[in-house]
Amino acid sequence: MTDLHHRLLDRLGLLLGAAALLAVLWLALRGGLPPALAATPGTALAELAEATALLAVAAVLAGGAFVVLLRLTVRPTMRRSCLFGIFLLTQLDRYRPVAGAHYAARHAALAPFGVTRGESATAAMAEALCLLTAVGLLVAVAAIAGRIDWSLGLRVASEFALLTTGLAGAALLVMVVLQRSVVARLFASRRAVVRMLVAVGHYAAMLVLTGAALQGLTALVAPAAPQDLLAMSTMVAAAWLAGLVMPGTPAGLGVRDVVLTALLAPTTGLDAAAAAAIGLRLADLLADALAAGAGLVMVALAHPKPSVGVDVR
C-alpha cells in the first residue's frame, strides 16, 4: 500500500468527521440559524456568550476532577495550581488531528516532574472510569424519571449512542483488568473512594452545565420546544460518548454534532437541532480557547518549578 493510502486511512476519521460537521452546518444554515440571527442578533450573541461561560465553568470542573484523580493515582510532585493549569492548557489539543494528541500533550507537560507514561495511562484510565460512571448515573436518573423517549423518530442515532456506550464500557473494563493498579488505587481506602466519588460528581456537573448551555441555545432557535435540562444533559452525555469512542475524530468532530442533532430533532425540528448543535460546538471551542489561555498563565506562574522527587503539596 502506498504512503498516500496510509495517510488517507490515518485521516479517514477526520475526513468523515469534517464531512459530518459540514452536513450539520448546512442544515443549520438552511433554516435554523438565519431566523434567530436575523430576528435577534444581540440575543443570539448573548446566548452564545452565556453558553461559552457555562462551558468554561464545565472545563474548570473537569480540571478539578483531573487534579483529584491524578493526585490519587499518580501523586505527582507538583502544585495543584500547576496540575490544573496543565489540564486547561492542553484543552485545545483535543482538536489536533492526531490520535491521542490530547493525552500526549498532557504527558509531555507532566513528564518533567517525573510522571512516567505508565502513570499517565493510569490517570487516563481512572479519568475514563469516572467519566463513564457519571454518564451512566445521568442516563439512569433520566431513565428512572421518564425523561428518555425511547420512541424517538431518528432512532438509529439513539441506538448508535447506546451501542457506543456499551463498547466504551467494554473497552474500559479490558483496560482496567490489564492494569489492576487503577482499581487498586481508586479503592485503596475510604478516603480514596470519597475522592473518586468527588471526581464523578465533578464530571456529572460538567455534563449538566453542558446541557444547560444546549438548553439556552435550543431556546434561541426553537422557542416553542420543551426545555428539559435533564433530557438535554443526557443527550449531551450520549453525544459526547459517541464522539469519544469514534476513532480519528478530534474532540468528537462531526460525530457529536450529528448524534446531538439527531437526538434533538424530534422535539425541535431538524434545522433547529442542527443550529443548536453548531452553536454548542462553537461555544465549546471558545471555552477551550479561554481555558487554554488561563492554563498558560497558571503554568507560567507556577514558579519556581519543583524538582523531581520533591513533594511540595
PDB file of C-alpha atoms in Angstrom:
ATOM      1  CA  MET A   1       0.000   0.000   0.000  1.00  0.00           C
ATOM      2  CA  THR A   2       1.351   3.415  -0.913  1.00  0.00           C
ATOM      3  CA  ASP A   3       2.158   6.190   1.517  1.00  0.00           C
ATOM      4  CA  LEU A   4      -0.809   8.116   0.130  1.00  0.00           C
ATOM      5  CA  HIS A   5      -3.142   5.270   1.065  1.00  0.00           C
ATOM      6  CA  HIS A   6      -1.667   5.127   4.569  1.00  0.00           C
ATOM      7  CA  ARG A   7      -2.171   8.847   5.011  1.00  0.00           C
ATOM      8  CA  LEU A   8      -5.748   8.592   3.779  1.00  0.00           C
ATOM      9  CA  LEU A   9      -6.507   5.782   6.240  1.00  0.00           C
ATOM     10  CA  ASP A  10      -4.931   7.755   9.094  1.00  0.00           C
ATOM     11  CA  ARG A  11      -7.101  10.735   8.220  1.00  0.00           C
ATOM     12  CA  LEU A  12     -10.266   8.784   7.424  1.00  0.00           C
ATOM     13  CA  GLY A  13     -11.909   9.543  10.760  1.00  0.00           C
ATOM     14  CA  LEU A  14     -11.019  13.217  10.462  1.00  0.00           C
ATOM     15  CA  LEU A  15     -12.371  13.423   6.912  1.00  0.00           C
ATOM     16  CA  LEU A  16     -15.619  11.692   7.842  1.00  0.00           C
ATOM     17  CA  GLY A  17     -15.986  13.891  10.927  1.00  0.00           C
ATOM     18  CA  ALA A  18     -15.382  17.043   8.910  1.00  0.00           C
ATOM     19  CA  ALA A  19     -17.923  15.926   6.319  1.00  0.00           C
ATOM     20  CA  ALA A  20     -20.472  15.230   9.051  1.00  0.00           C
ATOM     21  CA  LEU A  21     -19.833  18.621  10.634  1.00  0.00           C
ATOM     22  CA  LEU A  22     -20.296  20.341   7.266  1.00  0.00           C
ATOM     23  CA  ALA A  23     -23.581  18.478   6.801  1.00  0.00           C
ATOM     24  CA  VAL A  24     -24.820  19.671  10.195  1.00  0.00           C
ATOM     25  CA  LEU A  25     -23.674  23.207   9.390  1.00  0.00           C
ATOM     26  CA  TRP A  26     -25.546  23.092   6.072  1.00  0.00           C
ATOM     27  CA  LEU A  27     -28.731  22.022   7.859  1.00  0.00           C
ATOM     28  CA  ALA A  28     -28.284  24.819  10.376  1.00  0.00           C
ATOM     29  CA  LEU A  29     -27.781  27.448   7.703  1.00  0.00           C
ATOM     30  CA  ARG A  30     -30.674  26.072   5.652  1.00  0.00           C
ATOM     31  CA  GLY A  31     -33.267  27.086   8.199  1.00  0.00           C
ATOM     32  CA  GLY A  32     -32.161  27.024  11.829  1.00  0.00           C
ATOM     33  CA  LEU A  33     -29.675  29.838  12.186  1.00  0.00           C
ATOM     34  CA  PRO A  34     -30.844  32.618   9.816  1.00  0.00           C
ATOM     35  CA  PRO A  35     -34.184  33.331  11.597  1.00  0.00           C
ATOM     36  CA  ALA A  36     -32.570  33.508  15.030  1.00  0.00           C
ATOM     37  CA  LEU A  37     -29.705  35.702  13.844  1.00  0.00           C
ATOM     38  CA  ALA A  38     -31.903  37.984  11.760  1.00  0.00           C
ATOM     39  CA  ALA A  39     -34.598  38.482  14.397  1.00  0.00           C
ATOM     40  CA  THR A  40     -32.440  38.956  17.475  1.00  0.00           C
ATOM     41  CA  PRO A  41     -28.711  39.200  16.661  1.00  0.00           C
ATOM     42  CA  GLY A  42     -27.929  40.730  20.060  1.00  0.00           C
ATOM     43  CA  THR A  43     -29.808  37.983  21.870  1.00  0.00           C
ATOM     44  CA  ALA A  44     -28.001  35.356  19.799  1.00  0.00           C
ATOM     45  CA  LEU A  45     -24.597  36.744  20.739  1.00  0.00           C
ATOM     46  CA  ALA A  46     -25.623  36.996  24.389  1.00  0.00           C
ATOM     47  CA  GLU A  47     -26.811  33.375  24.361  1.00  0.00           C
ATOM     48  CA  LEU A  48     -23.570  32.255  22.733  1.00  0.00           C
ATOM     49  CA  ALA A  49     -21.583  34.158  25.381  1.00  0.00           C
ATOM     50  CA  GLU A  50     -23.660  32.569  28.152  1.00  0.00           C
ATOM     51  CA  ALA A  51     -23.147  29.092  26.678  1.00  0.00           C
ATOM     52  CA  THR A  52     -19.395  29.770  26.428  1.00  0.00           C
ATOM     53  CA  ALA A  53     -19.297  30.847  30.068  1.00  0.00           C
ATOM     54  CA  LEU A  54     -21.164  27.705  31.155  1.00  0.00           C
ATOM     55  CA  LEU A  55     -18.780  25.505  29.180  1.00  0.00           C
ATOM     56  CA  ALA A  56     -15.777  27.334  30.629  1.00  0.00           C
ATOM     57  CA  VAL A  57     -17.090  26.539  34.123  1.00  0.00           C
ATOM     58  CA  ALA A  58     -17.609  22.942  32.954  1.00  0.00           C
ATOM     59  CA  ALA A  59     -13.934  22.852  31.909  1.00  0.00           C
ATOM     60  CA  VAL A  60     -12.966  24.098  35.361  1.00  0.00           C
ATOM     61  CA  LEU A  61     -14.982  21.278  36.953  1.00  0.00           C
ATOM     62  CA  ALA A  62     -13.331  18.721  34.666  1.00  0.00           C
ATOM     63  CA  GLY A  63      -9.943  20.183  35.588  1.00  0.00           C
ATOM     64  CA  GLY A  64     -10.751  19.815  39.282  1.00  0.00           C
ATOM     65  CA  ALA A  65     -11.643  16.160  38.744  1.00  0.00           C
ATOM     66  CA  PHE A  66      -8.409  15.634  36.797  1.00  0.00           C
ATOM     67  CA  VAL A  67      -6.336  17.059  39.653  1.00  0.00           C
ATOM     68  CA  VAL A  68      -8.133  14.848  42.204  1.00  0.00           C
ATOM     69  CA  LEU A  69      -7.624  11.690  40.152  1.00  0.00           C
ATOM     70  CA  LEU A  70      -4.021  12.442  39.221  1.00  0.00           C
ATOM     71  CA  ARG A  71      -3.073  13.061  42.845  1.00  0.00           C
ATOM     72  CA  LEU A  72      -4.931   9.894  43.831  1.00  0.00           C
ATOM     73  CA  THR A  73      -3.426   7.542  41.240  1.00  0.00           C
ATOM     74  CA  VAL A  74      -0.029   9.058  40.436  1.00  0.00           C
ATOM     75  CA  ARG A  75       0.754  11.529  43.246  1.00  0.00           C
ATOM     76  CA  PRO A  76       2.915  13.841  41.090  1.00  0.00           C
ATOM     77  CA  THR A  77       5.430  16.195  42.669  1.00  0.00           C
ATOM     78  CA  MET A  78       3.879  19.454  41.627  1.00  0.00           C
ATOM     79  CA  ARG A  79       1.450  22.041  42.918  1.00  0.00           C
ATOM     80  CA  ARG A  80      -2.290  21.727  42.415  1.00  0.00           C
ATOM     81  CA  SER A  81      -2.339  25.025  40.547  1.00  0.00           C
ATOM     82  CA  CYS A  82       0.251  23.731  38.084  1.00  0.00           C
ATOM     83  CA  LEU A  83      -1.680  20.492  37.527  1.00  0.00           C
ATOM     84  CA  PHE A  84      -4.851  22.453  36.973  1.00  0.00           C
ATOM     85  CA  GLY A  85      -3.047  24.797  34.574  1.00  0.00           C
ATOM     86  CA  ILE A  86      -1.684  21.839  32.570  1.00  0.00           C
ATOM     87  CA  PHE A  87      -5.193  20.442  32.188  1.00  0.00           C
ATOM     88  CA  LEU A  88      -6.565  23.761  30.936  1.00  0.00           C
ATOM     89  CA  LEU A  89      -3.556  24.409  28.716  1.00  0.00           C
ATOM     90  CA  THR A  90      -3.977  21.110  26.866  1.00  0.00           C
ATOM     91  CA  GLN A  91      -7.711  21.519  26.218  1.00  0.00           C
ATOM     92  CA  LEU A  92      -7.165  22.790  22.678  1.00  0.00           C
ATOM     93  CA  ASP A  93      -5.006  19.746  21.904  1.00  0.00           C
ATOM     94  CA  ARG A  94      -8.244  17.781  21.696  1.00  0.00           C
ATOM     95  CA  TYR A  95      -8.713  19.340  18.260  1.00  0.00           C
ATOM     96  CA  ARG A  96      -5.384  18.170  16.833  1.00  0.00           C
ATOM     97  CA  PRO A  97      -5.927  15.606  14.033  1.00  0.00           C
ATOM     98  CA  VAL A  98      -3.637  13.008  15.603  1.00  0.00           C
ATOM     99  CA  ALA A  99      -4.844  10.026  17.618  1.00  0.00           C
ATOM    100  CA  GLY A 100      -4.126  10.532  21.307  1.00  0.00           C
ATOM    101  CA  ALA A 101      -2.683  14.033  20.774  1.00  0.00           C
ATOM    102  CA  HIS A 102      -4.532  15.361  23.809  1.00  0.00           C
ATOM    103  CA  TYR A 103      -3.048  12.795  26.198  1.00  0.00           C
ATOM    104  CA  ALA A 104       0.373  13.009  24.550  1.00  0.00           C
ATOM    105  CA  ALA A 105       0.461  16.780  25.110  1.00  0.00           C
ATOM    106  CA  ARG A 106      -0.666  16.344  28.700  1.00  0.00           C
ATOM    107  CA  HIS A 107       2.009  13.725  29.366  1.00  0.00           C
ATOM    108  CA  ALA A 108       4.675  15.930  27.762  1.00  0.00           C
ATOM    109  CA  ALA A 109       3.782  18.634  30.298  1.00  0.00           C
ATOM    110  CA  LEU A 110       3.782  16.175  33.220  1.00  0.00           C
ATOM    111  CA  ALA A 111       6.954  14.251  32.248  1.00  0.00           C
ATOM    112  CA  PRO A 112       9.455  16.872  33.539  1.00  0.00           C
ATOM    113  CA  PHE A 113       8.022  16.286  37.009  1.00  0.00           C
ATOM    114  CA  GLY A 114       8.806  12.576  36.964  1.00  0.00           C
ATOM    115  CA  VAL A 115       5.447  11.261  35.705  1.00  0.00           C
ATOM    116  CA  THR A 116       6.016   8.190  33.539  1.00  0.00           C
ATOM    117  CA  ARG A 117       3.967   7.112  30.527  1.00  0.00           C
ATOM    118  CA  GLY A 118       2.512   4.252  32.541  1.00  0.00           C
ATOM    119  CA  GLU A 119       1.408   6.655  35.256  1.00  0.00           C
ATOM    120  CA  SER A 120      -0.159   8.956  32.667  1.00  0.00           C
ATOM    121  CA  ALA A 121      -2.031   5.958  31.254  1.00  0.00           C
ATOM    122  CA  THR A 122      -3.209   5.020  34.754  1.00  0.00           C
ATOM    123  CA  ALA A 123      -4.556   8.526  35.324  1.00  0.00           C
ATOM    124  CA  ALA A 124      -6.270   8.479  31.911  1.00  0.00           C
ATOM    125  CA  MET A 125      -7.970   5.170  32.733  1.00  0.00           C
ATOM    126  CA  ALA A 126      -9.131   6.498  36.084  1.00  0.00           C
ATOM    127  CA  GLU A 127     -10.475   9.568  34.311  1.00  0.00           C
ATOM    128  CA  ALA A 128     -12.347   7.422  31.769  1.00  0.00           C
ATOM    129  CA  LEU A 129     -13.755   5.224  34.543  1.00  0.00           C
ATOM    130  CA  CYS A 130     -15.154   8.207  36.440  1.00  0.00           C
ATOM    131  CA  LEU A 131     -16.465   9.837  33.262  1.00  0.00           C
ATOM    132  CA  LEU A 132     -18.323   6.692  32.235  1.00  0.00           C
ATOM    133  CA  THR A 133     -19.695   6.358  35.756  1.00  0.00           C
ATOM    134  CA  ALA A 134     -21.001   9.936  35.574  1.00  0.00           C
ATOM    135  CA  VAL A 135     -22.586   9.263  32.166  1.00  0.00           C
ATOM    136  CA  GLY A 136     -24.168   6.058  33.451  1.00  0.00           C
ATOM    137  CA  LEU A 137     -25.601   7.763  36.532  1.00  0.00           C
ATOM    138  CA  LEU A 138     -27.012  10.610  34.455  1.00  0.00           C
ATOM    139  CA  VAL A 139     -28.643   8.239  31.957  1.00  0.00           C
ATOM    140  CA  ALA A 140     -30.012   6.078  34.796  1.00  0.00           C
ATOM    141  CA  VAL A 141     -31.560   9.079  36.558  1.00  0.00           C
ATOM    142  CA  ALA A 142     -33.094  10.299  33.292  1.00  0.00           C
ATOM    143  CA  ALA A 143     -34.497   6.833  32.536  1.00  0.00           C
ATOM    144  CA  ILE A 144     -35.978   6.443  36.027  1.00  0.00           C
ATOM    145  CA  ALA A 145     -37.510   9.922  35.804  1.00  0.00           C
ATOM    146  CA  GLY A 146     -39.038   9.052  32.433  1.00  0.00           C
ATOM    147  CA  ARG A 147     -37.123  11.765  30.576  1.00  0.00           C
ATOM    148  CA  ILE A 148     -35.738   9.489  27.855  1.00  0.00           C
ATOM    149  CA  ASP A 149     -38.063   8.976  24.918  1.00  0.00           C
ATOM    150  CA  TRP A 150     -37.192   5.552  23.574  1.00  0.00           C
ATOM    151  CA  SER A 151     -39.501   6.057  20.593  1.00  0.00           C
ATOM    152  CA  LEU A 152     -37.559   8.944  19.055  1.00  0.00           C
ATOM    153  CA  GLY A 153     -38.058   9.364  15.331  1.00  0.00           C
ATOM    154  CA  LEU A 154     -34.388   9.183  14.302  1.00  0.00           C
ATOM    155  CA  ARG A 155     -33.853   6.032  16.280  1.00  0.00           C
ATOM    156  CA  VAL A 156     -30.678   4.978  14.506  1.00  0.00           C
ATOM    157  CA  ALA A 157     -28.705   7.732  16.225  1.00  0.00           C
ATOM    158  CA  SER A 158     -30.173   6.821  19.613  1.00  0.00           C
ATOM    159  CA  GLU A 159     -29.229   3.178  19.201  1.00  0.00           C
ATOM    160  CA  PHE A 160     -25.787   4.188  17.935  1.00  0.00           C
ATOM    161  CA  ALA A 161     -25.234   6.257  21.076  1.00  0.00           C
ATOM    162  CA  LEU A 162     -26.283   3.330  23.269  1.00  0.00           C
ATOM    163  CA  LEU A 163     -24.047   0.953  21.295  1.00  0.00           C
ATOM    164  CA  THR A 164     -21.027   3.216  21.717  1.00  0.00           C
ATOM    165  CA  THR A 165     -21.773   3.404  25.442  1.00  0.00           C
ATOM    166  CA  GLY A 166     -21.534  -0.376  25.651  1.00  0.00           C
ATOM    167  CA  LEU A 167     -18.382  -0.520  23.539  1.00  0.00           C
ATOM    168  CA  ALA A 168     -16.691   2.159  25.632  1.00  0.00           C
ATOM    169  CA  GLY A 169     -17.593   0.335  28.843  1.00  0.00           C
ATOM    170  CA  ALA A 170     -16.265  -2.969  27.499  1.00  0.00           C
ATOM    171  CA  ALA A 171     -13.016  -1.371  26.303  1.00  0.00           C
ATOM    172  CA  LEU A 172     -12.518   0.320  29.658  1.00  0.00           C
ATOM    173  CA  LEU A 173     -13.177  -2.932  31.504  1.00  0.00           C
ATOM    174  CA  VAL A 174     -10.455  -4.643  29.459  1.00  0.00           C
ATOM    175  CA  MET A 175      -8.011  -1.826  30.245  1.00  0.00           C
ATOM    176  CA  VAL A 176      -8.803  -1.986  33.940  1.00  0.00           C
ATOM    177  CA  VAL A 177      -8.301  -5.767  34.008  1.00  0.00           C
ATOM    178  CA  LEU A 178      -4.959  -5.416  32.223  1.00  0.00           C
ATOM    179  CA  GLN A 179      -3.810  -2.718  34.645  1.00  0.00           C
ATOM    180  CA  ARG A 180      -5.249  -3.598  38.042  1.00  0.00           C
ATOM    181  CA  SER A 181      -3.385  -0.716  39.685  1.00  0.00           C
ATOM    182  CA  VAL A 182      -6.198   1.612  38.589  1.00  0.00           C
ATOM    183  CA  VAL A 183      -8.787  -0.240  40.647  1.00  0.00           C
ATOM    184  CA  ALA A 184      -6.330  -0.865  43.482  1.00  0.00           C
ATOM    185  CA  ARG A 185      -5.530   2.819  43.877  1.00  0.00           C
ATOM    186  CA  LEU A 186      -9.071   4.087  43.423  1.00  0.00           C
ATOM    187  CA  PHE A 187     -10.423   1.718  46.069  1.00  0.00           C
ATOM    188  CA  ALA A 188      -7.366   1.558  48.337  1.00  0.00           C
ATOM    189  CA  SER A 189      -9.130   3.281  51.243  1.00  0.00           C
ATOM    190  CA  ARG A 190     -12.338   5.019  52.228  1.00  0.00           C
ATOM    191  CA  ARG A 191     -10.657   8.345  51.586  1.00  0.00           C
ATOM    192  CA  ALA A 192      -9.682   7.247  48.080  1.00  0.00           C
ATOM    193  CA  VAL A 193     -13.266   6.173  47.334  1.00  0.00           C
ATOM    194  CA  VAL A 194     -14.554   9.543  48.550  1.00  0.00           C
ATOM    195  CA  ARG A 195     -12.102  11.337  46.264  1.00  0.00           C
ATOM    196  CA  MET A 196     -13.166   9.194  43.334  1.00  0.00           C
ATOM    197  CA  LEU A 197     -16.830   9.991  44.014  1.00  0.00           C
ATOM    198  CA  VAL A 198     -15.937  13.678  44.147  1.00  0.00           C
ATOM    199  CA  ALA A 199     -14.416  13.331  40.675  1.00  0.00           C
ATOM    200  CA  VAL A 200     -17.561  11.559  39.435  1.00  0.00           C
ATOM    201  CA  GLY A 201     -19.630  14.424  40.846  1.00  0.00           C
ATOM    202  CA  HIS A 202     -17.445  16.929  39.002  1.00  0.00           C
ATOM    203  CA  TYR A 203     -17.965  15.128  35.702  1.00  0.00           C
ATOM    204  CA  ALA A 204     -21.726  14.820  36.259  1.00  0.00           C
ATOM    205  CA  ALA A 205     -21.914  18.550  36.984  1.00  0.00           C
ATOM    206  CA  MET A 206     -19.845  19.189  33.846  1.00  0.00           C
ATOM    207  CA  LEU A 207     -22.402  17.304  31.734  1.00  0.00           C
ATOM    208  CA  VAL A 208     -25.322  19.124  33.366  1.00  0.00           C
ATOM    209  CA  LEU A 209     -23.688  22.515  32.696  1.00  0.00           C
ATOM    210  CA  THR A 210     -23.172  21.498  29.071  1.00  0.00           C
ATOM    211  CA  GLY A 211     -26.839  20.501  28.974  1.00  0.00           C
ATOM    212  CA  ALA A 212     -27.748  23.940  30.347  1.00  0.00           C
ATOM    213  CA  ALA A 213     -25.701  25.568  27.570  1.00  0.00           C
ATOM    214  CA  LEU A 214     -27.512  23.429  24.996  1.00  0.00           C
ATOM    215  CA  GLN A 215     -30.862  24.304  26.551  1.00  0.00           C
ATOM    216  CA  GLY A 216     -30.194  28.024  26.168  1.00  0.00           C
ATOM    217  CA  LEU A 217     -29.126  27.635  22.548  1.00  0.00           C
ATOM    218  CA  THR A 218     -32.156  25.444  21.806  1.00  0.00           C
ATOM    219  CA  ALA A 219     -34.489  28.057  23.300  1.00  0.00           C
ATOM    220  CA  LEU A 220     -32.964  30.584  20.892  1.00  0.00           C
ATOM    221  CA  VAL A 221     -33.523  28.585  17.693  1.00  0.00           C
ATOM    222  CA  ALA A 222     -36.701  26.724  18.755  1.00  0.00           C
ATOM    223  CA  PRO A 223     -38.567  28.793  21.380  1.00  0.00           C
ATOM    224  CA  ALA A 224     -41.609  26.515  21.292  1.00  0.00           C
ATOM    225  CA  ALA A 225     -39.631  23.347  22.038  1.00  0.00           C
ATOM    226  CA  PRO A 226     -39.868  21.908  25.582  1.00  0.00           C
ATOM    227  CA  GLN A 227     -36.936  22.885  27.791  1.00  0.00           C
ATOM    228  CA  ASP A 228     -35.893  19.841  29.821  1.00  0.00           C
ATOM    229  CA  LEU A 229     -32.461  20.178  31.429  1.00  0.00           C
ATOM    230  CA  LEU A 230     -32.191  16.520  32.458  1.00  0.00           C
ATOM    231  CA  ALA A 231     -33.121  15.248  28.994  1.00  0.00           C
ATOM    232  CA  MET A 232     -30.707  17.630  27.286  1.00  0.00           C
ATOM    233  CA  SER A 233     -27.897  16.737  29.683  1.00  0.00           C
ATOM    234  CA  THR A 234     -28.498  13.074  28.834  1.00  0.00           C
ATOM    235  CA  MET A 235     -28.387  13.856  25.104  1.00  0.00           C
ATOM    236  CA  VAL A 236     -25.123  15.715  25.636  1.00  0.00           C
ATOM    237  CA  ALA A 237     -23.711  12.719  27.516  1.00  0.00           C
ATOM    238  CA  ALA A 238     -24.707  10.295  24.732  1.00  0.00           C
ATOM    239  CA  ALA A 239     -23.295  12.547  22.004  1.00  0.00           C
ATOM    240  CA  TRP A 240     -20.084  13.138  23.964  1.00  0.00           C
ATOM    241  CA  LEU A 241     -19.571   9.409  24.458  1.00  0.00           C
ATOM    242  CA  ALA A 242     -20.213   8.683  20.782  1.00  0.00           C
ATOM    243  CA  GLY A 243     -17.512  11.186  19.848  1.00  0.00           C
ATOM    244  CA  LEU A 244     -15.132   9.703  22.411  1.00  0.00           C
ATOM    245  CA  VAL A 245     -15.186   6.156  21.082  1.00  0.00           C
ATOM    246  CA  MET A 246     -15.181   7.051  17.382  1.00  0.00           C
ATOM    247  CA  PRO A 247     -11.520   6.766  16.276  1.00  0.00           C
ATOM    248  CA  GLY A 248      -9.777   9.553  14.421  1.00  0.00           C
ATOM    249  CA  THR A 249     -12.236  12.334  15.246  1.00  0.00           C
ATOM    250  CA  PRO A 250     -10.559  15.117  17.266  1.00  0.00           C
ATOM    251  CA  ALA A 251     -12.880  16.350  20.044  1.00  0.00           C
ATOM    252  CA  GLY A 252     -15.631  14.185  18.530  1.00  0.00           C
ATOM    253  CA  LEU A 253     -15.627  16.360  15.408  1.00  0.00           C
ATOM    254  CA  GLY A 254     -18.814  15.767  13.448  1.00  0.00           C
ATOM    255  CA  VAL A 255     -19.825  12.652  15.382  1.00  0.00           C
ATOM    256  CA  ARG A 256     -21.066  14.505  18.459  1.00  0.00           C
ATOM    257  CA  ASP A 257     -22.753  17.105  16.302  1.00  0.00           C
ATOM    258  CA  VAL A 258     -24.607  14.543  14.180  1.00  0.00           C
ATOM    259  CA  VAL A 259     -25.728  12.470  17.182  1.00  0.00           C
ATOM    260  CA  LEU A 260     -26.823  15.559  19.086  1.00  0.00           C
ATOM    261  CA  THR A 261     -28.714  16.850  16.051  1.00  0.00           C
ATOM    262  CA  ALA A 262     -30.493  13.514  15.643  1.00  0.00           C
ATOM    263  CA  LEU A 263     -31.440  13.321  19.323  1.00  0.00           C
ATOM    264  CA  LEU A 264     -32.758  16.897  19.384  1.00  0.00           C
ATOM    265  CA  ALA A 265     -34.558  16.790  16.033  1.00  0.00           C
ATOM    266  CA  PRO A 266     -37.799  15.074  17.181  1.00  0.00           C
ATOM    267  CA  THR A 267     -38.576  17.920  19.601  1.00  0.00           C
ATOM    268  CA  THR A 268     -37.047  20.930  17.829  1.00  0.00           C
ATOM    269  CA  GLY A 269     -37.061  20.079  14.133  1.00  0.00           C
ATOM    270  CA  LEU A 270     -34.009  19.057  12.132  1.00  0.00           C
ATOM    271  CA  ASP A 271     -32.810  22.527  11.114  1.00  0.00           C
ATOM    272  CA  ALA A 272     -33.171  23.977  14.619  1.00  0.00           C
ATOM    273  CA  ALA A 273     -31.442  20.935  16.135  1.00  0.00           C
ATOM    274  CA  ALA A 274     -28.508  21.378  13.762  1.00  0.00           C
ATOM    275  CA  ALA A 275     -28.342  25.087  14.637  1.00  0.00           C
ATOM    276  CA  ALA A 276     -28.236  24.291  18.367  1.00  0.00           C
ATOM    277  CA  ALA A 277     -25.534  21.639  17.809  1.00  0.00           C
ATOM    278  CA  ILE A 278     -23.403  24.067  15.782  1.00  0.00           C
ATOM    279  CA  GLY A 279     -23.861  26.745  18.434  1.00  0.00           C
ATOM    280  CA  LEU A 280     -22.737  24.322  21.134  1.00  0.00           C
ATOM    281  CA  ARG A 281     -19.672  23.331  19.080  1.00  0.00           C
ATOM    282  CA  LEU A 282     -18.712  26.995  18.631  1.00  0.00           C
ATOM    283  CA  ALA A 283     -19.233  27.759  22.318  1.00  0.00           C
ATOM    284  CA  ASP A 284     -17.163  24.692  23.237  1.00  0.00           C
ATOM    285  CA  LEU A 285     -14.296  25.826  21.013  1.00  0.00           C
ATOM    286  CA  LEU A 286     -14.386  29.338  22.507  1.00  0.00           C
ATOM    287  CA  ALA A 287     -14.467  27.919  26.044  1.00  0.00           C
ATOM    288  CA  ASP A 288     -11.482  25.669  25.294  1.00  0.00           C
ATOM    289  CA  ALA A 289      -9.568  28.663  23.926  1.00  0.00           C
ATOM    290  CA  LEU A 290     -10.304  30.626  27.118  1.00  0.00           C
ATOM    291  CA  ALA A 291      -9.275  27.623  29.217  1.00  0.00           C
ATOM    292  CA  ALA A 292      -6.012  27.224  27.296  1.00  0.00           C
ATOM    293  CA  GLY A 293      -5.195  30.896  27.800  1.00  0.00           C
ATOM    294  CA  ALA A 294      -5.883  30.661  31.532  1.00  0.00           C
ATOM    295  CA  GLY A 295      -3.835  27.455  31.723  1.00  0.00           C
ATOM    296  CA  LEU A 296      -0.887  29.118  30.003  1.00  0.00           C
ATOM    297  CA  VAL A 297      -0.901  31.866  32.637  1.00  0.00           C
ATOM    298  CA  MET A 298      -1.255  29.395  35.516  1.00  0.00           C
ATOM    299  CA  VAL A 299       1.615  27.210  34.311  1.00  0.00           C
ATOM    300  CA  ALA A 300       3.812  30.287  33.772  1.00  0.00           C
ATOM    301  CA  LEU A 301       3.097  31.467  37.317  1.00  0.00           C
ATOM    302  CA  ALA A 302       3.931  28.060  38.811  1.00  0.00           C
ATOM    303  CA  HIS A 303       7.476  29.161  39.606  1.00  0.00           C
ATOM    304  CA  PRO A 304       9.894  28.017  40.849  1.00  0.00           C
ATOM    305  CA  LYS A 305       9.098  24.614  39.409  1.00  0.00           C
ATOM    306  CA  PRO A 306       9.554  21.793  41.921  1.00  0.00           C
ATOM    307  CA  SER A 307      12.368  19.387  41.212  1.00  0.00           C
ATOM    308  CA  VAL A 308      11.665  15.729  40.591  1.00  0.00           C
ATOM    309  CA  GLY A 309      11.223  13.820  43.844  1.00  0.00           C
ATOM    310  CA  VAL A 310      10.288  16.847  45.935  1.00  0.00           C
ATOM    311  CA  ASP A 311       6.682  16.809  47.130  1.00  0.00           C
ATOM    312  CA  VAL A 312       5.506  20.372  47.602  1.00  0.00           C
ATOM    313  CA  ARG A 313       1.937  19.592  48.471  1.00  0.00           C
TER     314      ARG A 313
END
